[in-house]
């Protein structure tokens, strides 16, 4: 049995794009409540094609980054980025 929902029955547009993106990020960062996670993954994704696609794309990107980005960034790059962030915050 496949985990892919019936795409013909799914909404092709999401009325709550911003909220769904925020919930998606919370879930993927491990910061969503059990209720948020259950509702989004078990109910919303079954009926909303844009969110279904976004979720699977984000999971794939994160998995790719985990496997490909095993080396640490050079310290001078980290220092340079930190310096630029501090400069931008001071403005």
JSON list of C-alpha atoms in Angstrom, two decimals:
[
{"chain": "A", "resi": 1, "resn": "UNK", "atom": "CA", "xyz": [0.00, 0.00, 0.00]},
{"chain": "A", "resi": 2, "resn": "UNK", "atom": "CA", "xyz": [1.28, 3.49, -0.91]},
{"chain": "A", "resi": 3, "resn": "UNK", "atom": "CA", "xyz": [1.40, 6.49, 1.41]},
{"chain": "A", "resi": 4, "resn": "UNK", "atom": "CA", "xyz": [0.52, 8.83, -1.45]},
{"chain": "A", "resi": 5, "resn": "UNK", "atom": "CA", "xyz": [-2.94, 10.31, -0.98]},
{"chain": "A", "resi": 6, "resn": "UNK", "atom": "CA", "xyz": [-5.50, 10.45, -3.79]},
{"chain": "A", "resi": 7, "resn": "UNK", "atom": "CA", "xyz": [-4.21, 13.50, -5.65]},
{"chain": "A", "resi": 8, "resn": "UNK", "atom": "CA", "xyz": [-7.47, 14.00, -7.54]},
{"chain": "A", "resi": 9, "resn": "UNK", "atom": "CA", "xyz": [-9.28, 14.71, -4.27]},
{"chain": "A", "resi": 10, "resn": "UNK", "atom": "CA", "xyz": [-6.66, 17.08, -2.89]},
{"chain": "A", "resi": 11, "resn": "UNK", "atom": "CA", "xyz": [-6.94, 20.87, -2.85]},
{"chain": "A", "resi": 12, "resn": "UNK", "atom": "CA", "xyz": [-4.66, 22.45, -5.42]},
{"chain": "A", "resi": 13, "resn": "UNK", "atom": "CA", "xyz": [-4.28, 25.68, -3.46]},
{"chain": "A", "resi": 14, "resn": "UNK", "atom": "CA", "xyz": [-3.72, 26.26, 0.24]},
{"chain": "A", "resi": 15, "resn": "UNK", "atom": "CA", "xyz": [-5.64, 29.04, 1.96]},
{"chain": "A", "resi": 16, "resn": "UNK", "atom": "CA", "xyz": [-3.16, 29.10, 4.85]},
{"chain": "A", "resi": 17, "resn": "UNK", "atom": "CA", "xyz": [0.19, 29.03, 3.07]},
{"chain": "A", "resi": 18, "resn": "UNK", "atom": "CA", "xyz": [2.06, 31.15, 5.61]},
{"chain": "A", "resi": 19, "resn": "UNK", "atom": "CA", "xyz": [0.74, 29.26, 8.65]},
{"chain": "A", "resi": 20, "resn": "UNK", "atom": "CA", "xyz": [1.38, 25.91, 6.99]},
{"chain": "A", "resi": 21, "resn": "UNK", "atom": "CA", "xyz": [4.95, 26.88, 6.13]},
{"chain": "A", "resi": 22, "resn": "UNK", "atom": "CA", "xyz": [5.51, 27.90, 9.76]},
{"chain": "A", "resi": 23, "resn": "UNK", "atom": "CA", "xyz": [4.09, 24.58, 11.04]},
{"chain": "A", "resi": 24, "resn": "UNK", "atom": "CA", "xyz": [6.16, 22.69, 8.49]},
{"chain": "A", "resi": 25, "resn": "UNK", "atom": "CA", "xyz": [9.35, 24.35, 9.71]},
{"chain": "A", "resi": 26, "resn": "UNK", "atom": "CA", "xyz": [8.42, 23.65, 13.35]},
{"chain": "A", "resi": 27, "resn": "UNK", "atom": "CA", "xyz": [7.84, 19.99, 12.53]},
{"chain": "A", "resi": 28, "resn": "UNK", "atom": "CA", "xyz": [11.09, 19.60, 10.63]},
{"chain": "A", "resi": 29, "resn": "UNK", "atom": "CA", "xyz": [13.02, 21.43, 13.36]},
{"chain": "A", "resi": 30, "resn": "UNK", "atom": "CA", "xyz": [11.46, 19.17, 16.01]},
{"chain": "A", "resi": 31, "resn": "UNK", "atom": "CA", "xyz": [9.72, 22.09, 17.71]},
{"chain": "A", "resi": 32, "resn": "UNK", "atom": "CA", "xyz": [6.07, 21.39, 16.87]},
{"chain": "A", "resi": 33, "resn": "UNK", "atom": "CA", "xyz": [3.63, 20.19, 19.50]},
{"chain": "A", "resi": 34, "resn": "UNK", "atom": "CA", "xyz": [2.28, 16.67, 19.15]},
{"chain": "A", "resi": 35, "resn": "UNK", "atom": "CA", "xyz": [-1.09, 18.13, 18.24]},
{"chain": "A", "resi": 36, "resn": "UNK", "atom": "CA", "xyz": [0.39, 20.37, 15.51]},
{"chain": "A", "resi": 37, "resn": "UNK", "atom": "CA", "xyz": [2.42, 17.51, 14.11]},
{"chain": "A", "resi": 38, "resn": "UNK", "atom": "CA", "xyz": [-0.46, 15.03, 14.10]},
{"chain": "A", "resi": 39, "resn": "UNK", "atom": "CA", "xyz": [-2.90, 17.46, 12.51]},
{"chain": "A", "resi": 40, "resn": "UNK", "atom": "CA", "xyz": [-0.51, 18.60, 9.81]},
{"chain": "A", "resi": 41, "resn": "UNK", "atom": "CA", "xyz": [0.99, 15.21, 8.91]},
{"chain": "A", "resi": 42, "resn": "UNK", "atom": "CA", "xyz": [-2.07, 13.02, 9.32]},
{"chain": "A", "resi": 43, "resn": "UNK", "atom": "CA", "xyz": [-4.86, 15.32, 8.21]},
{"chain": "A", "resi": 44, "resn": "UNK", "atom": "CA", "xyz": [-3.73, 18.41, 6.34]},
{"chain": "A", "resi": 45, "resn": "UNK", "atom": "CA", "xyz": [-1.21, 16.70, 4.05]},
{"chain": "A", "resi": 46, "resn": "UNK", "atom": "CA", "xyz": [-3.90, 14.23, 3.02]},
{"chain": "A", "resi": 47, "resn": "UNK", "atom": "CA", "xyz": [-6.04, 17.01, 1.58]},
{"chain": "A", "resi": 48, "resn": "UNK", "atom": "CA", "xyz": [-3.65, 19.79, 0.46]},
{"chain": "A", "resi": 49, "resn": "UNK", "atom": "CA", "xyz": [-1.42, 19.17, -2.56]},
{"chain": "A", "resi": 50, "resn": "UNK", "atom": "CA", "xyz": [0.81, 22.29, -2.16]},
{"chain": "A", "resi": 51, "resn": "UNK", "atom": "CA", "xyz": [1.61, 21.42, 1.46]},
{"chain": "A", "resi": 52, "resn": "UNK", "atom": "CA", "xyz": [2.12, 17.76, 0.59]},
{"chain": "A", "resi": 53, "resn": "UNK", "atom": "CA", "xyz": [4.66, 18.74, -2.07]},
{"chain": "A", "resi": 54, "resn": "UNK", "atom": "CA", "xyz": [6.36, 21.34, 0.17]},
{"chain": "A", "resi": 55, "resn": "UNK", "atom": "CA", "xyz": [6.71, 18.86, 3.00]},
{"chain": "A", "resi": 56, "resn": "UNK", "atom": "CA", "xyz": [8.32, 16.19, 0.85]},
{"chain": "A", "resi": 57, "resn": "UNK", "atom": "CA", "xyz": [10.58, 18.73, -0.87]},
{"chain": "A", "resi": 58, "resn": "UNK", "atom": "CA", "xyz": [11.80, 20.10, 2.49]},
{"chain": "A", "resi": 59, "resn": "UNK", "atom": "CA", "xyz": [12.44, 16.59, 3.82]},
{"chain": "A", "resi": 60, "resn": "UNK", "atom": "CA", "xyz": [14.41, 15.70, 0.68]},
{"chain": "A", "resi": 61, "resn": "UNK", "atom": "CA", "xyz": [16.47, 18.91, 0.86]},
{"chain": "A", "resi": 62, "resn": "UNK", "atom": "CA", "xyz": [17.29, 18.37, 4.53]},
{"chain": "A", "resi": 63, "resn": "UNK", "atom": "CA", "xyz": [18.30, 14.76, 3.90]},
{"chain": "A", "resi": 64, "resn": "UNK", "atom": "CA", "xyz": [20.50, 15.82, 1.01]},
{"chain": "A", "resi": 65, "resn": "UNK", "atom": "CA", "xyz": [22.16, 18.49, 3.11]},
{"chain": "A", "resi": 66, "resn": "UNK", "atom": "CA", "xyz": [22.77, 15.99, 5.93]},
{"chain": "A", "resi": 67, "resn": "UNK", "atom": "CA", "xyz": [24.50, 13.56, 3.60]},
{"chain": "A", "resi": 68, "resn": "UNK", "atom": "CA", "xyz": [26.45, 16.08, 1.53]},
{"chain": "A", "resi": 69, "resn": "UNK", "atom": "CA", "xyz": [27.44, 18.62, 4.17]},
{"chain": "A", "resi": 70, "resn": "UNK", "atom": "CA", "xyz": [29.45, 16.47, 6.52]},
{"chain": "A", "resi": 71, "resn": "UNK", "atom": "CA", "xyz": [32.48, 18.77, 6.66]},
{"chain": "A", "resi": 72, "resn": "UNK", "atom": "CA", "xyz": [32.50, 21.88, 8.81]},
{"chain": "A", "resi": 73, "resn": "UNK", "atom": "CA", "xyz": [32.75, 25.30, 7.23]},
{"chain": "A", "resi": 74, "resn": "UNK", "atom": "CA", "xyz": [36.19, 26.91, 7.34]},
{"chain": "A", "resi": 75, "resn": "UNK", "atom": "CA", "xyz": [36.61, 29.04, 10.48]},
{"chain": "A", "resi": 76, "resn": "UNK", "atom": "CA", "xyz": [37.44, 32.18, 8.48]},
{"chain": "A", "resi": 77, "resn": "UNK", "atom": "CA", "xyz": [34.12, 31.83, 6.63]},
{"chain": "A", "resi": 78, "resn": "UNK", "atom": "CA", "xyz": [32.24, 31.40, 9.91]},
{"chain": "A", "resi": 79, "resn": "UNK", "atom": "CA", "xyz": [34.02, 34.44, 11.37]},
{"chain": "A", "resi": 80, "resn": "UNK", "atom": "CA", "xyz": [33.27, 36.53, 8.28]},
{"chain": "A", "resi": 81, "resn": "UNK", "atom": "CA", "xyz": [29.56, 35.63, 8.37]},
{"chain": "A", "resi": 82, "resn": "UNK", "atom": "CA", "xyz": [29.38, 36.34, 12.10]},
{"chain": "A", "resi": 83, "resn": "UNK", "atom": "CA", "xyz": [31.04, 39.75, 11.56]},
{"chain": "A", "resi": 84, "resn": "UNK", "atom": "CA", "xyz": [28.54, 40.65, 8.81]},
{"chain": "A", "resi": 85, "resn": "UNK", "atom": "CA", "xyz": [25.58, 39.64, 10.95]},
{"chain": "A", "resi": 86, "resn": "UNK", "atom": "CA", "xyz": [26.83, 41.77, 13.84]},
{"chain": "A", "resi": 87, "resn": "UNK", "atom": "CA", "xyz": [27.34, 44.72, 11.47]},
{"chain": "A", "resi": 88, "resn": "UNK", "atom": "CA", "xyz": [23.80, 44.35, 10.13]},
{"chain": "A", "resi": 89, "resn": "UNK", "atom": "CA", "xyz": [22.33, 44.14, 13.63]},
{"chain": "A", "resi": 90, "resn": "UNK", "atom": "CA", "xyz": [24.14, 47.34, 14.61]},
{"chain": "A", "resi": 91, "resn": "UNK", "atom": "CA", "xyz": [22.45, 49.35, 11.86]}
]
